[in-house]
Tab-separated table of C-alpha atoms and ligand atoms in Angstrom:
chain	number	residue	atom	x	y	z
A	766	MET	CA	-9.557	-4.723	3.371
A	767	PRO	CA	-12.807	-4.762	1.524
A	768	ALA	CA	-14.697	-7.349	2.551
A	769	ASP	CA	-15.149	-8.555	-0.368
A	770	LEU	CA	-11.763	-8.444	-1.717
A	771	ASN	CA	-11.242	-11.785	-3.129
A	772	THR	CA	-7.540	-12.800	-2.771
A	773	GLU	CA	-7.635	-16.665	-3.870
A	774	HIS	CA	-6.356	-15.382	-7.081
A	775	LEU	CA	-2.796	-14.083	-6.669
A	776	TRP	CA	0.414	-15.703	-6.443
A	777	MET	CA	2.260	-13.832	-3.983
A	778	PRO	CA	6.126	-13.256	-4.592
A	779	PHE	CA	8.908	-14.769	-2.078
A	780	THR	CA	5.744	-14.840	0.094
A	781	ALA	CA	3.976	-17.056	2.502
A	782	ASN	CA	0.566	-16.907	0.545
A	783	ARG	CA	-0.946	-18.812	2.906
A	784	GLN	CA	-0.274	-17.846	5.738
A	785	PHE	CA	-0.584	-14.028	4.396
A	786	LYS	CA	-4.149	-14.907	2.964
A	787	ASN	CA	-4.698	-15.538	6.334
A	788	LYS	CA	-4.172	-12.147	7.547
A	789	PRO	CA	-3.250	-9.916	4.854
A	790	ARG	CA	-1.177	-7.221	5.735
A	791	MET	CA	-2.538	-4.270	2.735
A	792	LEU	CA	-1.317	-0.767	2.127
A	793	VAL	CA	-3.660	1.381	0.036
A	794	SER	CA	-1.364	4.289	0.004
A	795	ALA	CA	2.074	6.376	1.042
A	796	SER	CA	3.388	9.450	0.736
A	797	GLY	CA	6.917	10.779	1.924
A	798	MET	CA	7.929	8.178	5.111
A	799	HIS	CA	4.963	6.190	5.719
A	800	TYR	CA	2.172	4.496	4.170
A	801	THR	CA	-1.443	4.205	4.776
A	802	SER	CA	-3.056	0.916	6.489
A	803	ASP	CA	-6.199	-0.254	4.806
A	804	ASP	CA	-7.136	0.246	8.491
A	805	GLY	CA	-6.229	3.761	8.142
A	806	ARG	CA	-2.723	3.144	10.083
A	807	GLN	CA	0.107	5.035	9.285
A	808	ILE	CA	2.714	3.044	9.081
A	809	LEU	CA	7.083	3.860	8.660
A	810	ASP	CA	8.249	2.654	5.720
A	811	GLY	CA	11.937	1.665	7.444
A	812	THR	CA	12.755	-0.263	4.158
A	813	ALA	CA	11.800	2.154	0.947
A	814	GLY	CA	9.118	-0.536	-0.231
A	815	LEU	CA	12.101	-2.670	-1.103
A	816	TRP	CA	14.673	-0.581	-0.557
A	817	CYS	CA	13.800	1.734	-3.815
A	818	VAL	CA	11.761	4.823	-2.935
A	819	ASN	CA	14.739	6.467	-2.108
A	820	ALA	CA	13.452	10.417	-2.431
A	821	GLY	CA	10.374	8.884	-0.289
A	822	HIS	CA	6.829	8.123	-1.376
A	823	GLY	CA	4.523	10.057	-4.262
A	824	HIS	CA	6.709	12.396	-4.841
A	825	PRO	CA	4.805	14.888	-6.527
A	826	LYS	CA	7.560	15.954	-9.641
A	827	ILE	CA	8.177	12.444	-10.445
A	828	THR	CA	3.862	12.033	-10.460
A	829	GLU	CA	3.499	14.638	-12.425
A	830	ALA	CA	6.163	13.895	-14.720
A	831	ILE	CA	5.032	10.453	-15.560
A	832	GLN	CA	1.188	11.701	-15.862
A	833	ARG	CA	2.477	14.410	-18.658
A	834	GLN	CA	4.485	11.346	-20.442
A	835	ALA	CA	1.162	9.802	-20.515
A	836	GLY	CA	-0.924	12.056	-22.119
A	837	GLN	CA	1.568	12.683	-24.145
A	838	MET	CA	3.025	9.117	-25.881
A	839	ASP	CA	2.265	6.150	-24.144
A	840	PHE	CA	4.738	3.579	-25.557
A	841	ALA	CA	7.424	3.552	-28.291
A	842	PRO	CA	9.372	0.721	-28.934
A	843	LEU	CA	13.718	0.786	-29.288
A	844	PHE	CA	13.990	-1.988	-31.058
A	845	GLN	CA	14.746	0.746	-34.782
A	846	MET	CA	12.617	3.351	-33.463
A	847	GLY	CA	13.978	5.698	-30.812
A	848	HIS	CA	12.163	8.560	-29.094
A	849	PRO	CA	13.800	11.757	-26.272
A	850	GLY	CA	13.414	10.593	-23.549
A	851	ALA	CA	14.922	7.694	-23.385
A	852	PHE	CA	18.054	9.170	-24.908
A	853	GLU	CA	17.773	11.692	-22.464
A	854	SER	CA	17.622	9.701	-19.363
A	855	ALA	CA	20.751	7.350	-20.792
A	856	SER	CA	22.042	10.627	-20.287
A	857	ALA	CA	20.654	11.755	-16.655
A	858	LEU	CA	22.392	8.050	-15.793
A	859	ALA	CA	25.747	8.857	-18.016
A	860	ALA	CA	25.901	12.314	-16.073
A	861	ILE	CA	26.104	10.954	-12.361
A	862	ALA	CA	27.582	7.802	-12.503
A	863	PRO	CA	31.895	7.007	-12.201
A	864	GLU	CA	33.968	8.462	-14.497
A	865	GLY	CA	34.265	6.221	-17.775
A	866	LEU	CA	31.015	4.392	-17.442
A	867	ASN	CA	29.060	6.427	-19.450
A	868	ARG	CA	27.253	4.000	-21.911
A	869	VAL	CA	23.644	2.570	-20.919
A	870	PHE	CA	21.350	-0.232	-21.808
A	871	PHE	CA	18.100	-0.305	-20.301
A	872	CYS	CA	15.765	-2.894	-19.305
A	873	ASN	CA	13.230	-3.649	-16.977
A	874	ASP	CA	14.140	-4.271	-13.440
A	875	GLY	CA	17.598	-5.387	-11.607
A	876	SER	CA	17.142	-9.038	-12.761
A	877	GLU	CA	17.351	-7.867	-16.145
A	878	ALA	CA	20.159	-5.209	-15.145
A	879	VAL	CA	22.088	-8.825	-14.059
A	880	ASP	CA	21.000	-11.387	-16.871
A	881	THR	CA	22.360	-7.991	-19.624
A	882	ALA	CA	25.525	-7.873	-17.868
A	883	LEU	CA	26.186	-11.493	-17.614
A	884	LYS	CA	25.055	-11.542	-21.391
A	885	MET	CA	27.467	-8.942	-22.392
A	886	ALA	CA	30.349	-9.984	-20.806
A	887	ILE	CA	30.808	-12.563	-22.228
A	888	ALA	CA	29.779	-11.314	-25.856
A	889	TRP	CA	32.347	-8.964	-25.055
A	890	GLN	CA	35.157	-11.124	-24.424
A	891	ARG	CA	34.642	-13.553	-27.290
A	892	MET	CA	34.269	-10.967	-29.711
A	893	ARG	CA	37.676	-9.807	-28.981
A	894	GLY	CA	39.272	-13.024	-29.611
A	895	ASP	CA	39.107	-14.796	-25.693
A	896	SER	CA	35.932	-17.265	-27.081
A	897	LEU	CA	36.732	-19.324	-23.913
A	898	ARG	CA	36.333	-16.451	-21.399
A	899	THR	CA	33.131	-17.905	-20.892
A	900	ARG	CA	32.545	-18.213	-16.841
A	901	LEU	CA	31.039	-16.982	-14.461
A	902	ILE	CA	32.324	-16.014	-10.712
A	903	GLY	CA	29.566	-14.986	-8.098
A	904	ARG	CA	29.569	-14.652	-4.407
A	905	GLU	CA	27.511	-17.244	-1.627
A	906	ARG	CA	25.239	-15.325	-0.133
A	907	ALA	CA	24.343	-13.163	-3.295
A	908	TYR	CA	21.072	-12.046	-4.639
A	909	HIS	CA	21.380	-11.170	-8.305
A	910	GLY	CA	17.882	-11.031	-8.963
A	911	VAL	CA	16.132	-14.175	-9.814
A	912	GLY	CA	16.438	-14.671	-13.945
A	913	PHE	CA	18.723	-18.114	-14.475
A	914	GLY	CA	21.749	-15.893	-14.692
A	915	GLY	CA	20.923	-13.766	-11.788
A	916	ILE	CA	20.650	-16.958	-9.764
A	917	ALA	CA	23.189	-19.116	-11.311
A	918	VAL	CA	25.561	-16.652	-10.196
A	919	GLY	CA	23.661	-15.717	-7.053
A	920	GLY	CA	24.778	-17.577	-3.675
A	921	ILE	CA	21.250	-18.441	-2.189
A	922	ALA	CA	20.308	-22.381	-1.897
A	923	GLY	CA	16.559	-21.330	-1.458
A	924	ASN	CA	16.709	-19.739	-4.987
A	925	ARG	CA	18.579	-22.298	-6.806
A	926	LYS	CA	17.899	-25.488	-5.609
A	927	HIS	CA	14.195	-25.548	-7.727
A	928	PHE	CA	15.615	-25.162	-10.731
A	929	GLY	CA	17.728	-27.636	-12.028
A	930	PRO	CA	21.340	-26.259	-13.234
A	931	THR	CA	20.979	-23.213	-13.859
A	932	LEU	CA	23.712	-21.864	-16.623
A	933	ALA	CA	27.436	-23.709	-16.399
A	934	GLY	CA	30.447	-23.183	-15.504
A	935	VAL	CA	29.741	-20.614	-12.049
A	936	ASP	CA	31.959	-20.273	-9.172
A	937	HIS	CA	31.348	-18.672	-6.466
A	938	LEU	CA	34.209	-17.416	-3.987
A	939	ARG	CA	33.543	-17.400	0.030
A	940	HIS	CA	31.294	-14.738	1.396
A	941	PRO	CA	33.108	-12.322	3.826
A	942	LEU	CA	30.628	-12.344	6.390
A	943	ASP	CA	32.856	-12.915	9.632
A	944	ILE	CA	30.948	-11.691	12.849
A	945	GLY	CA	33.420	-13.991	14.626
A	946	ARG	CA	35.760	-11.248	14.127
A	947	ASN	CA	33.433	-8.435	13.329
A	948	ALA	CA	30.358	-8.531	15.224
A	949	PHE	CA	28.986	-5.064	16.465
A	950	SER	CA	31.988	-2.847	13.697
A	951	ARG	CA	30.504	0.522	13.708
A	952	GLY	CA	30.660	0.813	9.158
A	953	LEU	CA	32.946	-1.140	7.233
A	954	PRO	CA	34.388	-4.266	9.345
A	955	ASP	CA	38.255	-5.078	10.216
A	956	HIS	CA	38.326	-8.233	9.432
A	957	GLY	CA	38.233	-9.781	6.188
A	958	ALA	CA	39.842	-8.138	3.064
A	959	GLU	CA	42.204	-11.644	2.733
A	960	ILE	CA	39.163	-13.521	1.861
A	961	ALA	CA	39.299	-11.792	-1.873
A	962	ASP	CA	42.456	-12.826	-1.891
A	963	GLU	CA	40.937	-16.705	-2.268
A	964	PHE	CA	39.810	-15.305	-5.235
A	965	GLU	CA	43.139	-15.564	-7.204
A	966	GLN	CA	44.352	-18.312	-5.027
A	967	ARG	CA	41.580	-20.774	-4.825
A	968	LEU	CA	38.769	-20.171	-8.044
A	969	LEU	CA	41.379	-18.633	-10.880
A	970	ALA	CA	43.922	-21.462	-9.576
A	971	LEU	CA	41.314	-23.828	-10.527
A	972	HIS	CA	39.938	-22.611	-13.281
A	973	ASP	CA	42.325	-20.552	-15.163
A	974	PRO	CA	42.052	-17.041	-15.437
A	975	SER	CA	41.690	-17.756	-19.130
A	976	THR	CA	38.194	-19.005	-18.631
A	977	VAL	CA	36.520	-16.232	-16.851
A	978	ALA	CA	34.631	-13.382	-18.527
A	979	ALA	CA	33.553	-12.007	-15.014
A	980	LEU	CA	32.939	-11.534	-11.960
A	981	ILE	CA	29.693	-10.378	-10.354
A	982	VAL	CA	29.757	-8.741	-6.864
A	983	GLU	CA	27.062	-6.302	-4.555
A	984	PRO	CA	29.746	-3.990	-2.846
A	985	VAL	CA	27.500	-4.039	-0.193
A	986	GLN	CA	25.343	-7.788	-0.051
A	987	GLY	CA	21.288	-6.779	0.937
A	988	SER	CA	19.246	-9.307	0.495
A	989	THR	CA	20.971	-11.922	2.761
A	990	GLY	CA	20.845	-9.529	5.671
A	991	VAL	CA	23.842	-6.884	4.920
A	992	ILE	CA	27.386	-7.784	4.546
A	993	LEU	CA	29.689	-5.460	4.488
A	994	PRO	CA	33.022	-5.651	2.563
A	995	PRO	CA	35.716	-5.754	4.699
A	996	LYS	CA	38.063	-2.821	4.311
A	997	GLY	CA	40.320	-2.762	1.459
A	998	TYR	CA	38.512	-5.678	-0.367
A	999	LEU	CA	36.644	-4.651	-3.147
A	1000	GLN	CA	40.283	-3.316	-3.730
A	1001	LYS	CA	41.713	-6.317	-3.946
A	1002	LEU	CA	38.955	-7.545	-5.950
A	1003	ARG	CA	39.572	-4.546	-8.540
A	1004	ALA	CA	43.342	-5.720	-8.805
A	1005	ILE	CA	42.634	-9.079	-8.994
A	1006	CYS	CA	40.023	-8.130	-11.952
A	1007	ASP	CA	42.922	-6.070	-13.969
A	1008	LYS	CA	45.876	-8.254	-13.378
A	1009	HIS	CA	43.749	-10.790	-15.217
A	1010	GLY	CA	41.319	-9.340	-18.148
A	1011	ILE	CA	38.072	-9.920	-16.035
A	1012	LEU	CA	35.429	-8.016	-16.108
A	1013	LEU	CA	34.321	-6.669	-13.008
A	1014	ILE	CA	30.363	-5.866	-12.569
A	1015	PHE	CA	29.051	-4.082	-9.787
A	1016	ASP	CA	24.742	-5.070	-8.511
A	1017	GLU	CA	23.933	-1.446	-7.899
A	1018	VAL	CA	20.541	-2.519	-7.713
A	1019	ILE	CA	20.547	-1.269	-3.382
A	1020	THR	CA	23.597	0.861	-3.393
A	1021	GLY	CA	22.604	2.845	-6.193
A	1022	PHE	CA	20.990	6.575	-5.772
A	1023	GLY	CA	22.367	7.319	-2.687
A	1024	ARG	CA	22.342	4.488	-0.378
A	1025	LEU	CA	25.582	4.927	1.168
A	1026	GLY	CA	25.137	9.137	0.549
A	1027	ALA	CA	27.251	8.898	-2.701
A	1028	PRO	CA	25.700	8.639	-6.308
A	1029	PHE	CA	26.378	5.474	-6.422
A	1030	ALA	CA	28.500	2.684	-4.239
A	1031	ALA	CA	31.721	2.606	-6.601
A	1032	ASP	CA	31.189	6.620	-5.675
A	1033	TYR	CA	31.714	5.754	-2.324
A	1034	PHE	CA	34.689	3.255	-2.335
A	1035	GLY	CA	36.672	4.462	-4.513
A	1036	VAL	CA	36.385	1.485	-6.552
A	1037	VAL	CA	35.166	1.718	-10.232
A	1038	PRO	CA	34.022	-1.617	-11.810
A	1039	ASP	CA	33.021	-2.428	-15.615
A	1040	MET	CA	29.713	-2.057	-15.665
A	1041	ILE	CA	27.041	-1.242	-13.169
A	1042	THR	CA	23.895	-2.645	-13.172
A	1043	CYS	CA	21.039	-0.911	-11.562
A	1044	ALA	CA	17.482	-0.230	-11.037
A	1045	LYS	CA	14.630	0.544	-8.163
A	1046	GLY	CA	16.151	3.788	-7.127
A	1047	LEU	CA	16.257	4.462	-11.140
A	1048	THR	CA	12.867	6.122	-11.212
A	1049	ASN	CA	12.719	5.961	-7.306
A	1050	ALA	CA	10.467	2.678	-8.006
A	1051	ALA	CA	7.115	5.022	-9.513
A	1052	VAL	CA	8.265	2.611	-13.120
A	1053	PRO	CA	9.723	-0.091	-13.315
A	1054	MET	CA	12.474	0.528	-15.028
A	1055	GLY	CA	16.361	-1.169	-14.918
A	1056	ALA	CA	19.473	-0.172	-16.641
A	1057	VAL	CA	23.590	-1.477	-17.124
A	1058	ILE	CA	25.659	1.554	-17.594
A	1059	VAL	CA	29.111	-0.129	-19.085
A	1060	ARG	CA	32.990	1.192	-20.065
A	1061	GLN	CA	32.567	3.474	-22.876
A	1062	ASP	CA	35.306	1.989	-24.660
A	1063	ILE	CA	33.226	-2.090	-24.259
A	1064	TYR	CA	30.521	-0.130	-26.190
A	1065	ASP	CA	32.920	0.788	-28.406
A	1066	ASP	CA	34.349	-2.254	-29.386
A	1067	PHE	CA	30.462	-3.790	-30.290
A	1068	MET	CA	30.437	-0.866	-32.072
A	1069	ARG	CA	34.010	-1.872	-34.376
A	1070	ALA	CA	32.824	-5.768	-33.955
A	1071	ALA	CA	30.012	-6.029	-35.856
A	1072	PRO	CA	29.884	-5.349	-39.653
A	1073	GLU	CA	28.375	-1.388	-41.008
A	1074	ASP	CA	25.286	-1.152	-40.333
A	1075	THR	CA	24.249	-4.702	-38.087
A	1076	ILE	CA	22.688	-5.199	-35.500
A	1077	GLU	CA	25.974	-5.383	-32.357
A	1078	PHE	CA	24.065	-6.701	-29.447
A	1079	TYR	CA	21.600	-9.554	-29.837
A	1080	HIS	CA	19.764	-8.630	-26.930
A	1081	GLY	CA	16.755	-5.946	-25.746
A	1082	TYR	CA	13.200	-6.370	-24.103
A	1083	THR	CA	9.770	-4.586	-25.591
A	1084	TYR	CA	9.761	-2.068	-22.956
A	1085	SER	CA	13.736	-1.247	-22.967
A	1086	GLY	CA	13.281	2.772	-22.335
A	1087	HIS	CA	9.957	2.336	-21.793
A	1088	PRO	CA	8.940	6.334	-22.496
A	1089	LEU	CA	6.284	5.845	-18.509
A	1090	ALA	CA	9.930	4.955	-17.023
A	1091	SER	CA	12.481	7.486	-19.152
A	1092	ALA	CA	9.961	10.594	-17.776
A	1093	ALA	CA	10.056	9.103	-14.415
A	1094	MET	CA	13.701	8.324	-14.018
A	1095	VAL	CA	14.350	11.551	-15.819
A	1096	ALA	CA	12.180	13.187	-13.433
A	1097	THR	CA	13.942	11.032	-10.149
A	1098	MET	CA	17.319	12.785	-11.048
A	1099	ASP	CA	16.400	15.846	-10.940
A	1100	VAL	CA	14.908	15.026	-7.607
A	1101	TYR	CA	17.808	14.117	-6.005
A	1102	ARG	CA	20.415	17.015	-7.584
A	1103	ASP	CA	17.558	19.464	-6.291
A	1104	GLU	CA	16.855	18.149	-2.873
A	1105	GLN	CA	19.897	16.827	-2.801
A	1106	ILE	CA	19.190	13.345	-1.661
A	1107	PHE	CA	22.396	11.553	-1.333
A	1108	GLU	CA	23.736	14.140	0.792
A	1109	ARG	CA	20.780	14.216	3.454
A	1110	ALA	CA	21.381	10.345	3.021
A	1111	ALA	CA	25.481	11.060	4.529
A	1112	ALA	CA	24.172	13.459	6.774
A	1113	MET	CA	22.243	11.125	8.646
A	1114	ALA	CA	23.474	7.982	8.447
A	1115	PRO	CA	26.149	9.003	11.694
A	1116	TYR	CA	22.762	9.278	13.385
A	1117	PHE	CA	21.121	6.073	12.033
A	1118	GLU	CA	24.662	4.301	12.997
A	1119	GLU	CA	24.385	5.535	16.334
A	1120	ALA	CA	20.756	4.223	16.916
A	1121	ALA	CA	21.291	1.133	15.443
A	1122	HIS	CA	23.523	0.133	18.014
A	1123	SER	CA	21.095	1.761	20.814
A	1124	LEU	CA	19.922	-1.806	20.279
A	1125	ARG	CA	23.349	-3.581	20.998
A	1126	GLY	CA	23.093	-5.576	24.306
A	1127	LEU	CA	18.942	-6.008	23.956
A	1128	PRO	CA	17.466	-9.554	24.332
A	1129	TRP	CA	18.841	-11.934	20.928
A	1130	VAL	CA	20.722	-9.006	19.536
A	1131	LYS	CA	23.968	-11.167	18.429
A	1132	ASP	CA	25.311	-8.606	15.781
A	1133	ILE	CA	24.874	-5.408	14.755
A	1134	ARG	CA	25.648	-3.876	10.799
A	1135	ASN	CA	25.903	-0.388	8.995
A	1136	LEU	CA	26.947	1.685	6.555
A	1137	GLY	CA	25.284	4.705	4.807
A	1138	LEU	CA	21.463	3.847	5.517
A	1139	ILE	CA	21.667	0.293	6.059
A	1140	CYS	CA	21.272	-1.748	8.841
A	1141	GLY	CA	21.451	-5.103	9.009
A	1142	ILE	CA	20.285	-6.864	12.880
A	1143	GLU	CA	21.238	-10.448	13.158
A	1144	LEU	CA	19.096	-11.868	16.211
A	1145	GLU	CA	19.995	-15.448	17.658
A	1146	SER	CA	17.878	-17.833	15.840
A	1147	VAL	CA	15.348	-19.743	18.097
A	1148	PRO	CA	16.694	-23.468	18.292
A	1149	GLY	CA	15.113	-25.365	15.732
A	1150	LYS	CA	12.762	-22.344	13.920
A	1151	PRO	CA	14.853	-20.094	12.143
A	1152	THR	CA	13.388	-17.414	10.847
A	1153	ALA	CA	10.541	-17.120	13.423
A	1154	ARG	CA	12.633	-14.596	15.429
A	1155	ALA	CA	13.091	-12.138	12.721
A	1156	PHE	CA	9.481	-12.698	11.623
A	1157	ASP	CA	8.074	-12.289	14.740
A	1158	VAL	CA	9.903	-9.147	14.963
A	1159	PHE	CA	8.437	-7.672	11.481
A	1160	LEU	CA	5.085	-8.870	12.463
A	1161	LYS	CA	4.569	-7.407	15.999
A	1162	CYS	CA	6.505	-4.126	14.885
A	1163	PHE	CA	3.819	-3.700	11.286
A	1164	TRP	CA	0.604	-4.598	13.317
A	1165	ASP	CA	1.469	-2.930	17.023
A	1166	LYS	CA	3.451	-0.468	16.280
A	1167	GLY	CA	3.170	0.860	12.558
A	1168	VAL	CA	6.666	0.916	11.336
A	1169	MET	CA	7.465	-1.686	8.374
A	1170	ILE	CA	11.159	-3.560	8.652
A	1171	ARG	CA	12.231	-6.347	6.306
A	1172	THR	CA	13.265	-9.423	7.514
A	1173	THR	CA	15.807	-12.170	5.995
A	1174	GLY	CA	15.962	-15.623	8.255
A	1175	ASP	CA	16.848	-14.179	11.161
A	1176	ILE	CA	18.171	-10.779	10.428
A	1177	ILE	CA	16.392	-7.808	9.964
A	1178	ALA	CA	17.388	-5.229	6.804
A	1179	LEU	CA	16.634	-1.871	7.313
A	1180	SER	CA	16.607	0.805	4.147
A	1181	PRO	CA	14.487	3.641	4.941
A	1182	PRO	CA	13.691	6.549	2.575
A	1183	LEU	CA	16.702	9.198	2.384
A	1184	ILE	CA	14.624	11.484	3.316
A	1185	ILE	CA	14.409	10.346	6.802
A	1186	ASP	CA	14.280	12.231	10.017
A	1187	ARG	CA	15.805	12.023	13.085
A	1188	ALA	CA	12.671	11.350	15.229
A	1189	GLN	CA	11.922	8.599	12.504
A	1190	VAL	CA	15.090	7.524	12.619
A	1191	ASP	CA	14.147	6.859	16.684
A	1192	GLN	CA	10.728	5.660	15.794
A	1193	LEU	CA	12.101	2.738	13.390
A	1194	PHE	CA	15.041	1.893	16.473
A	1195	GLY	CA	12.686	2.229	19.441
A	1196	ALA	CA	10.040	0.507	17.809
A	1197	ILE	CA	12.669	-2.792	17.481
A	1198	GLY	CA	14.120	-2.351	20.565
A	1199	ASP	CA	10.429	-2.417	22.186
A	1200	VAL	CA	9.270	-5.817	20.354
A	1201	LEU	CA	12.580	-7.252	21.219
A	1202	LYS	CA	12.631	-6.495	25.139
A	1203	ALA	CA	8.854	-7.446	25.337
A	1204	GLN	CA	10.035	-11.084	22.973
A	1205	SER	CA	12.100	-11.962	26.180
A	1206	ALA	CA	9.591	-11.036	28.531
A	1207	THR	CA	6.987	-13.607	26.804
A	1208	PRO	CA	8.627	-15.722	24.367
A	1209	GLN	CA	5.907	-18.488	24.226
A	1210	GLN	CA	3.660	-15.636	22.871
A	1211	MET	CA	5.428	-15.560	19.520
A	1212	ALA	CA	3.623	-15.524	16.363
A	1213	THR	CA	4.940	-18.339	14.064
A	1214	THR	CA	6.473	-17.980	10.830
A	1215	ALA	CA	6.747	-18.249	7.089
B	1768	PLP	C1	21.895	-6.888	-5.127
B	1768	PLP	C2	20.603	-6.609	-6.151
B	1768	PLP	N1	20.358	-7.405	-7.400
B	1768	PLP	C3	19.660	-7.517	-8.565
B	1768	PLP	C4	17.988	-7.823	-7.740
B	1768	PLP	C5	16.828	-7.820	-8.735
B	1768	PLP	O1	16.002	-6.987	-8.208
B	1768	PLP	P1	14.771	-7.373	-8.996
B	1768	PLP	O2	13.454	-7.626	-7.864
B	1768	PLP	O3	14.203	-5.253	-9.534
B	1768	PLP	O4	14.202	-7.994	-10.148
B	1768	PLP	C6	17.973	-6.944	-6.353
B	1768	PLP	C7	16.434	-7.188	-5.520
B	1768	PLP	O5	16.637	-7.130	-4.637
B	1768	PLP	C8	19.290	-7.474	-5.911
B	1768	PLP	O6	19.724	-6.597	-4.814
């Protein structure tokens, strides 16, 4: 780190600021599967940044598209004006979305995509005459970003408790993680599909379906430590929504763009929602962008309901469809297609699964969960010090092994770029295994945590 770099002024997001600033972990460049740290080390990226750099860092075609666009037109509004890039990028996204979902609303990130989708859902029910349907259902341990809508339907106490009552009329389904029955499952767990029935038997029985606008779920819950849907679970949720006229929103901010080896988790599971929220891999994270992909007839209803020549949906962002994001996005979709990035993820998934489960039996490992190129490794917590064990692994991987992982609670969550090769898979899991073994040999040297 440059000796004169002042770290005082930046308030870092979701970070223990004081701890970080005592010993900063600085990244200064990135290429392919690696970051370079400020002390010149190559750091293997085990998390695709934050689940977002699916095609690897610094892809030249994406960089070039952004540079070209920046030289041609920096910004143009999408309020009452247009530019070709925004329309091209919407078409590119519609082209890979599940059939029937082909209308696209742009925003800047996953949080905005979620809030946009929730507003669309309530507004759509209202315009069809169902104005009582304002209730939104989320799940415990869900992460849907940090907007007020997102934290309301989200299910993480730490993200909610500081901010008052958030939205009224929200309820939550139980999450389907059940280590007791499903520990060390490979791929989808066998047990727990019946938890979906609680949606109808408990929540809809309590609130009445006529009050519920939408259910939002992450097909795979990522941020709270990789919670996989049990076999048949998502299909049940779809059926209950259909039966009761409730919109199903898949939040695919992390599962979109090949993470499971298919364009979307909806494709992987064969369950088509009414709306998909996405971001991150949408532009390979090179420029911020989010989107809501909507069923065509929902869009058509909005068009029909508003009087001729009036605005149909009172919502939008200054940077919706930003020219640089649009350029990055079209180039990203080309790269995904031309370099068969999703297919590469699908081909690597079995090897990744083997490597992940090779950690079974190591000290503290109480569960390993995997799907596509996602892995969660749940560790026994240090009594009285939740998060300490996993965070120590994170620090040692970074400083001693040159590997970047991510932790949430005492769970290690891995989501490498989809271009990872076998040697890098070995390096990633090898590093974690080594650190766990060393930690068990000298537990008193465990670093303190956030
Ligand atoms: C499922 C899900 N939804 C929404 C978000 C929020 O995205 P962003 O941080 O881009 O606002 C995330 C971020 O990780 C996510 O995992």
